[in-house]
Coordinates of N, CA and C in Angstrom, one line a residue:
X3 N -84.9 75.2 60.0 CA -85.9 74.4 60.8 C -86.0 74.2 60.1
X4 N -86.4 72.4 60.5 CA -87.9 71.0 59.8 C -89.2 72.1 60.2
X5 N -90.1 71.9 59.5 CA -91.7 71.5 59.4 C -91.5 70.9 60.7
X6 N -91.8 71.2 61.4 CA -92.7 70.2 62.5 C -94.5 69.6 62.8
X7 N -95.2 70.1 61.6 CA -96.3 69.8 61.0 C -96.0 68.2 60.9
X8 N -95.6 67.3 60.2 CA -95.6 66.1 59.5 C -95.7 65.6 61.1
X9 N -94.9 65.6 62.2 CA -94.4 65.2 63.2 C -96.0 65.0 64.2
X10 N -96.3 66.3 63.7 CA -97.4 66.4 65.2 C -98.9 65.5 64.3
X11 N -98.6 65.6 62.6 CA -100.0 65.0 62.3 C -99.4 63.5 62.2
X12 N -98.4 62.8 62.5 CA -98.1 61.4 62.5 C -99.0 61.2 63.8
X13 N -98.5 61.7 65.0 CA -98.8 61.7 66.3 C -100.6 61.7 66.7
X14 N -100.8 62.6 65.9 CA -102.4 62.7 66.0 C -103.2 61.7 65.0
X15 N -102.5 61.1 64.1 CA -103.4 60.3 63.0 C -103.5 58.7 63.8
X16 N -102.4 58.6 65.0 CA -102.4 57.5 66.1 C -103.3 58.1 67.4
X17 N -104.7 58.9 67.0 CA -105.5 59.1 68.2 C -107.0 58.4 67.3
X18 N -107.6 57.8 68.5 CA -108.7 57.0 68.2 C -109.5 58.4 67.5
X19 N -109.8 58.8 68.5 CA -110.9 60.1 68.4 C -111.3 60.8 67.2
X20 N -109.8 60.9 66.6 CA -109.5 61.7 65.3 C -110.2 61.3 64.2
X21 N -110.1 59.9 64.8 CA -111.0 59.3 62.8 C -113.1 59.1 63.4
X22 N -113.7 59.9 64.1 CA -114.7 60.4 64.3 C -115.2 61.5 63.9
X23 N -113.9 62.3 63.5 CA -114.4 63.9 62.7 C -113.5 63.0 60.8
X24 N -113.6 62.2 60.6 CA -113.5 62.0 59.2 C -114.4 62.6 58.1
X25 N -115.5 62.4 58.9 CA -116.3 63.3 57.5 C -116.0 65.2 57.3
X26 N -115.7 65.5 59.0 CA -116.1 67.0 58.4 C -114.2 66.9 57.9
X27 N -113.3 66.5 58.4 CA -111.9 66.4 57.8 C -112.2 66.1 56.2
X28 N -112.8 65.6 55.4 CA -113.1 65.0 54.5 C -113.6 66.2 53.5
X29 N -114.5 67.0 54.1 CA -114.9 67.3 54.1 C -114.0 69.1 53.4
X30 N -113.6 68.9 54.6 CA -112.5 70.3 54.2 C -111.6 70.4 53.2
X31 N -111.3 69.2 53.4 CA -109.9 69.0 52.4 C -110.5 68.9 50.7
X32 N -112.2 68.7 50.5 CA -112.7 68.6 49.5 C -112.5 70.1 49.2
X33 N -113.1 70.5 49.8 CA -113.0 71.9 49.2 C -111.8 72.5 49.0
X34 N -110.8 72.7 50.0 CA -109.9 73.1 49.5 C -109.2 72.7 48.0
X35 N -109.2 71.3 48.0 CA -108.9 71.4 46.7 C -109.1 71.6 45.6
X36 N -110.6 71.8 45.8 CA -111.5 72.5 45.1 C -110.8 74.1 44.5
X37 N -110.9 75.0 46.1 CA -110.9 76.0 45.8 C -109.5 76.8 45.0
X38 N -108.3 75.7 45.6 CA -107.0 75.7 44.9 C -106.4 74.9 44.0
X39 N -107.4 74.5 43.4 CA -107.7 73.6 42.2 C -106.1 72.4 42.4
X40 N -106.0 72.0 43.2 CA -105.1 70.5 43.3 C -104.0 71.0 44.4
X41 N -103.9 72.4 44.3 CA -102.6 72.7 45.1 C -102.9 73.1 46.7
X42 N -103.4 72.9 47.3 CA -103.8 72.8 48.3 C -104.1 71.7 49.4
X43 N -103.6 70.7 50.1 CA -104.8 69.8 51.0 C -104.4 70.5 52.4
X44 N -105.3 69.1 53.1 CA -105.0 69.4 54.7 C -103.8 68.5 54.9
X45 N -103.9 67.0 54.4 CA -102.8 66.8 54.7 C -101.4 67.5 54.2
X46 N -101.6 68.1 52.8 CA -100.3 68.8 52.1 C -100.2 69.6 53.4
X47 N -101.0 70.7 53.9 CA -100.4 72.0 55.0 C -99.8 71.3 56.0
X48 N -100.0 70.0 56.6 CA -99.3 69.1 57.6 C -98.0 68.5 57.2
X49 N -98.0 69.0 55.7 CA -96.2 68.6 55.7 C -95.9 67.1 54.8
X50 N -97.3 66.3 54.0 CA -97.4 65.0 53.9 C -98.3 64.7 52.8
X51 N -97.2 64.1 51.9 CA -97.6 63.8 50.7 C -99.4 63.3 50.5
X52 N -100.4 64.6 49.3 CA -101.5 64.2 49.1 C -101.7 64.0 48.0
X53 N -103.1 63.6 47.2 CA -103.2 63.5 45.9 C -104.5 63.2 45.5
X54 N -105.0 63.7 44.7 CA -106.3 63.7 44.4 C -106.6 62.5 43.2
X55 N -107.2 61.2 43.6 CA -107.6 60.3 42.9 C -109.1 60.8 42.0
X56 N -108.8 60.3 40.5 CA -109.9 60.1 40.1 C -109.7 58.9 39.7
X57 N -111.4 58.3 39.3 CA -111.5 56.8 38.6 C -112.6 56.8 38.5
X58 N -113.1 55.8 37.5 CA -114.2 55.8 37.0 C -115.3 54.8 37.8
X59 N -116.2 55.2 38.3 CA -117.1 54.7 39.1 C -117.0 52.6 38.4
X60 N -117.2 51.7 39.5 CA -117.4 50.4 38.6 C -118.8 50.6 38.0
X61 N -119.6 50.9 38.5 CA -121.1 50.6 38.2 C -121.7 51.9 37.0
X62 N -121.5 52.8 37.3 CA -121.8 54.0 36.6 C -120.8 54.3 35.6
X63 N -119.4 53.8 35.9 CA -118.6 54.7 34.8 C -118.4 55.9 34.8
X64 N -119.0 56.8 35.4 CA -118.7 58.8 36.0 C -117.2 58.5 36.8
X65 N -116.9 59.8 36.8 CA -115.3 60.0 37.5 C -116.4 60.4 38.8
X66 N -114.8 60.2 39.3 CA -115.5 59.7 40.8 C -114.0 60.0 41.6
X67 N -113.8 61.4 42.6 CA -112.7 61.9 43.2 C -112.7 61.5 44.4
X68 N -111.4 61.3 45.1 CA -111.8 61.1 46.4 C -109.7 62.0 46.6
X69 N -109.7 62.7 47.9 CA -108.0 63.0 48.6 C -107.8 61.6 49.6
X70 N -106.6 61.1 49.5 CA -105.6 60.2 49.5 C -104.5 60.9 50.2
X71 N -104.2 60.4 51.4 CA -102.3 60.5 52.0 C -102.1 59.4 50.6
X72 N -101.3 59.8 50.6 CA -100.1 58.6 49.5 C -98.2 58.4 50.4
X73 N -97.8 57.5 50.2 CA -96.4 57.2 50.1 C -95.8 57.3 48.9
X74 N -94.8 57.8 49.0 CA -94.3 58.0 47.4 C -92.9 56.8 47.8
X75 N -93.0 56.1 46.0 CA -92.3 55.2 46.1 C -91.6 55.5 44.3
X76 N -90.2 56.3 44.6 CA -89.6 56.5 42.9 C -91.3 56.7 42.7
X77 N -91.2 56.5 41.2 CA -92.4 57.7 40.4 C -93.6 56.8 40.8
X78 N -93.5 56.4 41.7 CA -94.8 55.3 42.0 C -95.7 56.0 43.2
X79 N -96.6 56.4 43.1 CA -97.5 56.6 44.6 C -98.4 55.5 44.7
X80 N -98.2 55.2 46.2 CA -98.7 54.0 47.4 C -100.0 54.7 48.3
X81 N -101.4 53.8 47.3 CA -101.9 54.9 48.7 C -102.7 53.2 49.1
X82 N -103.6 53.4 50.3 CA -104.0 52.7 51.2 C -105.6 52.7 51.4
X83 N -106.5 51.7 51.4 CA -108.0 52.0 51.3 C -107.7 51.8 52.7
X84 N -107.6 52.6 53.7 CA -108.6 52.3 55.3 C -109.1 53.0 55.1
X85 N -109.9 53.7 55.0 CA -111.3 54.3 55.0 C -111.9 54.4 56.4
X86 N -110.4 55.3 56.9 CA -110.5 55.6 58.4 C -111.2 54.4 59.3
X87 N -111.1 53.5 59.0 CA -111.2 52.6 60.3 C -112.2 52.0 60.1
X88 N -113.3 52.0 58.9 CA -114.4 51.4 58.9 C -114.1 50.1 58.5
X89 N -115.1 48.9 58.8 CA -115.0 48.1 58.2 C -115.8 47.6 57.0
X90 N -115.9 48.5 56.0 CA -115.5 48.2 54.8 C -114.3 48.9 53.9
X91 N -114.3 48.4 53.0 CA -112.9 49.2 51.9 C -113.7 50.3 51.9
X92 N -112.9 51.4 51.1 CA -113.4 52.3 50.7 C -113.9 52.5 49.0
X93 N -115.4 53.3 48.5 CA -115.8 53.0 47.4 C -114.4 52.9 46.2
X94 N -113.1 53.8 46.2 CA -112.1 53.5 45.3 C -111.3 52.8 45.3
X95 N -111.9 51.8 45.9 CA -110.6 50.6 45.9 C -111.6 49.6 45.1
X96 N -113.0 49.6 45.5 CA -113.6 48.7 44.0 C -113.4 49.4 42.9
X97 N -113.6 50.5 42.8 CA -113.5 51.2 41.0 C -112.0 51.2 40.7
X98 N -111.0 50.7 41.3 CA -109.6 50.5 40.7 C -109.4 49.0 40.3
X99 N -110.1 48.3 41.4 CA -110.0 47.0 41.0 C -110.6 46.6 39.2
X100 N -111.9 47.5 39.5 CA -113.4 47.3 37.8 C -112.3 47.8 36.8
X101 N -111.8 49.2 37.2 CA -110.5 50.0 35.9 C -109.7 50.5 36.8
X102 N -108.7 50.0 36.3 CA -107.2 50.5 36.5 C -106.3 51.1 36.0
X103 N -107.1 52.3 35.2 CA -106.5 52.9 34.6 C -107.2 54.2 35.8
X104 N -106.7 55.2 35.8 CA -107.2 56.3 36.7 C -106.2 58.2 37.0
X105 N -106.6 58.9 37.1 CA -105.4 59.7 37.7 C -105.4 60.5 38.6
X106 N -104.3 61.2 39.0 CA -104.0 61.9 39.8 C -103.6 63.0 39.4
X107 N -103.9 64.7 41.3 CA -103.8 65.4 40.8 C -102.7 66.1 41.8
X108 N -101.3 65.7 41.5 CA -100.6 65.9 43.1 C -99.9 67.6 42.4
X109 N -99.9 68.4 43.3 CA -99.4 69.5 43.2 C -99.6 70.7 42.5
X110 N -101.0 70.4 41.6 CA -101.9 71.1 40.7 C -101.4 69.8 39.5
X111 N -100.9 69.2 39.2 CA -100.5 68.2 37.8 C -100.9 67.2 38.4
X112 N -101.7 67.0 36.9 CA -102.9 65.3 36.5 C -101.9 64.5 36.3
X113 N -102.3 63.5 36.6 CA -101.0 62.2 35.8 C -102.0 60.9 35.5
X114 N -101.7 60.4 34.5 CA -102.2 59.2 34.1 C -101.9 58.5 35.1
X115 N -102.1 57.3 35.5 CA -102.3 56.2 36.2 C -102.6 54.4 36.1
X116 N -101.7 54.1 36.0 CA -102.4 52.4 36.2 C -102.2 51.9 37.6
X117 N -102.9 51.6 38.3 CA -103.5 50.7 39.7 C -103.1 49.1 39.8
X118 N -102.1 48.5 40.7 CA -101.9 47.2 41.2 C -102.1 47.6 42.2
X119 N -103.3 46.1 42.3 CA -103.3 46.0 43.5 C -102.0 45.1 44.0
X120 N -101.7 45.4 45.4 CA -100.1 43.9 46.2 C -101.1 43.5 47.0
X121 N -100.6 41.7 46.7 CA -101.1 41.0 47.4 C -99.2 39.9 47.8
X122 N -99.8 38.9 49.0 CA -98.7 38.1 49.1 C -97.6 39.0 49.6
X123 N -96.3 38.1 49.9 CA -95.6 38.8 50.1 C -95.1 40.5 50.4
X124 N -95.6 40.8 48.8 CA -95.1 41.7 48.1 C -95.7 43.3 48.8
X125 N -97.4 42.3 49.3 CA -98.1 43.3 50.1 C -97.4 43.6 51.5
X126 N -97.0 42.4 52.3 CA -96.5 42.6 53.9 C -95.3 43.3 54.0
X127 N -94.1 43.6 52.4 CA -93.6 44.1 52.6 C -93.5 45.7 52.4
X128 N -94.6 45.9 51.9 CA -94.5 47.4 51.7 C -96.0 47.5 53.0
X129 N -96.6 47.0 53.7 CA -97.1 46.9 54.9 C -96.1 47.9 56.0
X130 N -95.1 47.1 56.0 CA -94.3 47.5 56.8 C -93.7 48.5 56.7
X131 N -93.5 48.7 55.3 CA -93.2 50.2 55.3 C -94.1 51.6 55.3
X132 N -95.6 50.9 54.7 CA -96.2 52.0 55.5 C -95.9 52.4 56.8
X133 N -96.6 51.4 57.3 CA -96.6 52.0 58.8 C -95.3 52.5 59.2
X134 N -94.2 52.6 58.8 CA -92.8 53.1 59.2 C -93.4 54.4 58.8
X135 N -93.9 54.7 57.3 CA -94.3 55.9 56.9 C -95.7 56.8 57.6
X136 N -96.4 56.2 58.1 CA -97.9 56.0 59.1 C -98.2 55.1 59.4
X137 N -98.0 55.6 61.1 CA -98.2 54.7 61.9 C -99.4 54.3 62.5
X138 N -100.5 55.4 62.3 CA -102.1 55.3 62.5 C -102.6 54.2 61.8
X139 N -102.1 54.1 60.2 CA -102.8 52.9 59.6 C -102.7 51.7 61.0
X140 N -102.1 51.3 61.6 CA -102.4 50.3 61.8 C -103.8 50.4 63.3
X141 N -103.6 51.8 63.6 CA -104.9 51.8 64.6 C -106.2 51.9 63.9
X142 N -105.9 51.8 62.2 CA -106.9 51.9 61.6 C -107.6 50.8 60.7
X143 N -106.9 49.8 60.5 CA -106.7 48.6 60.7 C -107.3 47.5 62.1
X144 N -107.1 47.7 62.8 CA -107.7 47.0 63.9 C -108.8 47.5 64.2
X145 N -109.5 49.3 64.1 CA -110.6 49.4 64.4 C -111.6 48.6 63.0
X146 N -110.9 48.5 61.9 CA -111.3 48.0 61.0 C -111.6 46.8 60.9
X147 N -110.4 45.7 61.5 CA -111.0 44.0 61.6 C -110.9 44.3 60.1
X148 N -109.9 44.4 59.3 CA -109.6 43.9 57.9 C -108.4 44.4 57.5
X149 N -108.2 43.9 56.7 CA -106.7 43.4 56.0 C -107.2 44.7 54.6
X150 N -105.8 45.9 55.4 CA -105.7 47.1 54.4 C -105.8 46.9 52.8
X151 N -106.0 47.0 51.9 CA -106.0 47.0 50.3 C -104.6 47.9 50.3
X152 N -103.7 47.7 49.7 CA -102.5 48.7 49.4 C -102.7 49.0 47.6
X153 N -102.6 49.4 47.1 CA -102.2 49.7 45.3 C -101.2 50.7 45.1
X154 N -100.1 50.3 44.2 CA -99.5 51.0 43.7 C -100.0 51.5 42.6
X155 N -100.4 52.9 42.3 CA -100.6 54.0 41.3 C -99.3 53.9 40.1
X156 N -98.8 53.7 39.2 CA -97.5 53.9 38.4 C -98.2 54.6 36.9
X157 N -97.4 55.9 37.0 CA -97.3 57.0 35.9 C -97.3 55.8 34.9
X158 N -98.7 56.1 33.4 CA -98.7 55.8 32.2 C -99.1 56.4 31.0
X159 N -99.9 55.9 30.3 CA -100.2 56.8 28.9 C -101.4 57.2 29.3
X160 N -101.3 58.1 28.7 CA -103.0 59.2 29.4 C -104.2 58.3 28.9
X161 N -105.3 58.7 29.8 CA -106.4 57.6 29.4 C -107.1 58.4 28.1
X162 N -107.5 57.4 27.2 CA -108.3 57.3 25.8 C -109.5 58.2 26.3
X163 N -110.4 58.2 27.3 CA -111.8 58.2 27.2 C -112.4 57.9 27.1
X164 N -112.3 56.3 26.9 CA -113.2 55.4 25.9 C -113.3 54.8 27.6
X165 N -114.7 53.7 27.6 CA -114.6 53.3 28.2 C -114.3 51.7 28.1
X166 N -113.5 50.3 28.9 CA -113.9 48.9 28.7 C -115.0 48.6 28.8

């Protein structure tokens, strides 16, 4: 029998009231990730792929973590800066633009990645694929009133620890 939770999660993900619970969901997800050392997340429990993205703060240079739903694309991880339908792009998008080298923690395994923001026709094609994967992105885009940034995180060499 297939796991019914992804279907339920996708249905709930299209409900505007869910965005009002964003702070509580993010807090609980962060705690679950900490306690399980990256092996369990709310998104994961729902049967969807999740990762913990660690970027360098664009101003501080300090590590910044955030848990995200991702779209698996071969060996790449595709993430979307929906920010739960808020008007502004999430902080991690600004960090990746300033410092594209990052790490992701997926199912307890850390992977060094390099980010690339999609633009133009490539972004448009990925947007269609993302909507098929997570239809709630359209509701979040409409609520935010902005184009949601899309990044491809590709595995690469481990970070050296040096800051550019």
